[in-house]
Amino acid sequence: MSSSSSTLTVDDKSVDLAIKTGVIGPSVVDISKLYGQTGMFTYDPGFTSTASCESKITYIDGDEGVLLYRGYPIEQLAEHGDFLETCYLLLYGELPTAAQKADFDYRVTRHTMVHDQMNRFFTGFRRDAHPMAIMVACVGALSAFYHDSTDISDPHQRMVASMRMIAKMPTLAAMAYKYHVGQPFVYPQNELDYTSNFLRMCFAVPAEEYKVNPVLSRALDRIFILHADHEQNASTSTVRLAGSSGANPFACIAAGIACLWGPAHGGANEAALKMLEEIGTPDRIPEYIAKAKDKNDPFRLMGFGHRVYKNYDPRARIMQKTTHEVLNELGIKDDPLLDVAVELEQIALKDEYFIEKKLYPNIDFYSGITLKAMGFPTSMFTVLFALARTVGWIAQWSEMIEDPSQRIGRPRQLYVGSPKRDYVTVAQRG
Ligand code: ACO
């Protein structure tokens, strides 16, 4: 990392601010001394121009539509790798050797069971509880079960906590689903790979044998790879902020899950599917395109546009291919939702409004169709996202804890409330 400097002039006072240059991507102006030198803060609601940390994990070039995990293009990882390999890469910075991979897979697999008393948590929820509500509660509750991995100053305990969460998320997610649909919990089975095991825990029932479909398992594994990390998005920043106070890792990941739940973040795939269902048939697309372009109509094309990607979301391309694979495998020849999606995409990509605003399909545009075809209800979509993103959150949290310059995260504000005033008793208030 090289550095140079810039000068900021405020009134008639000039201050030198270092410019830091990363490996690729925009440089940053280091304003950490700005307040001390000028008595001023910077103002950046939504953090659109603020880099909150240095990171070696994930790189996005939104203009070019590039996503790299530890330098590797997402397309190559999704095509050739598997999810646990991606987890290893995100956590340790390098792809594993065959021996490292076997050891990592073994360790994750042996941590998949949850404490039996966790079952009682589930029975405390209403059956119609949203599975994300259950996930926030149960992942937070892990800190009440695993006291031997909450000391964040101990690297071994941090590693054990990381393994536990990556391993137990599928089990908890499947339990949330089973509870929701009123079926008995299915315990993990160690001879299955990570994603096949998850599918079995979701869809097996005691009444008959369940055979994992390898095409669906591979497709879901790829979906997990696509969602594994996305640098400093809202939920990841939430995890880092929670962790900066020294909170235990289970509590931090629970905070990330809570943030992901919001419709502007992890909930968009559900919205995209609902929109495709509402459009229903390709002949109604022009009506919805017109609504999306109408300034007086709040409607937006769900699954289109992205804060960072001003080009085709590279994950959306892979997702689209995966959707076709899954529908073919399931023998769904004519899915009206897919017909609508394909045509809508083609029309929008040729439309001046979408071209000018650089609005392209994002990962959520096709993921809902795929997950629905696999048998997941819409309420589980964000849970699957949380399952996959857990490794990204943990990698980012670990990087922060290991950073010697790490301090508690504490943004400042521009105060616009009442100036100082004196208390008046109730009797005196008019
Ligand atoms: N349909 C129609 N118009 C759109 C859309 C859309 N999907 N997205 C943005 N625009 C327009 C806006 O109206 C705005 O127009 P204007 O400049 O004339 O006012 C312009 O494009 C810029 O939009 P902003 O909202 O300022 O862009 P921002 O970066 O804040 O928002 C967001 C990005 C939230 C993703 C937005 O594109 C959107 O709402 N998309 C639909 C929801 C969605 O798919 N979210 C998933 C994101 S991916 C993920 O979380 C994994």
Short mmCIF file of C-alpha atoms in Angstrom, two decimals, residues 12 23 52 59-60 75 77 100 120 131 157 188 208 210 217 242-244 251 259 324 331 346 362 367 388 393 410:
data_model
loop_
_atom_site.label_atom_id
_atom_site.label_comp_id
_atom_site.label_asym_id
_atom_site.label_seq_id
_atom_site.Cartn_x
_atom_site.Cartn_y
_atom_site.Cartn_z
CA ASP A 12 -8.35 30.08 5.64
CA VAL A 23 -3.99 -2.77 -4.28
CA SER A 52 -14.67 2.16 7.25
CA TYR A 59 -13.05 -6.70 -3.74
CA ILE A 60 -15.91 -5.31 -5.85
CA GLU A 75 -17.15 -16.96 -11.64
CA LEU A 77 -14.98 -20.16 -7.60
CA GLN A 100 -6.25 -28.86 4.53
CA ARG A 120 -36.68 -26.05 23.81
CA PRO A 131 -37.78 -18.12 10.47
CA GLN A 157 -11.56 -19.83 21.01
CA PRO A 188 -27.37 -33.95 10.58
CA GLU A 208 -39.67 -42.30 3.82
CA TYR A 210 -34.70 -39.15 1.29
CA SER A 217 -27.21 -29.87 -4.06
CA ALA A 242 -21.01 -4.94 17.23
CA GLY A 243 -17.68 -6.76 17.41
CA SER A 244 -15.70 -3.55 17.90
CA ALA A 251 -23.92 -12.06 19.55
CA CYS A 259 -29.67 -6.34 9.80
CA HIS A 324 -32.05 -22.97 -15.83
CA GLY A 331 -38.54 -31.09 -15.33
CA GLN A 346 -34.45 -8.38 -22.13
CA ASN A 362 -28.87 -8.10 -9.44
CA SER A 367 -32.56 -16.47 -6.96
CA ALA A 388 -24.18 -18.46 3.36
CA TRP A 393 -19.33 -12.04 8.59
CA ARG A 410 -18.14 5.29 17.15
#
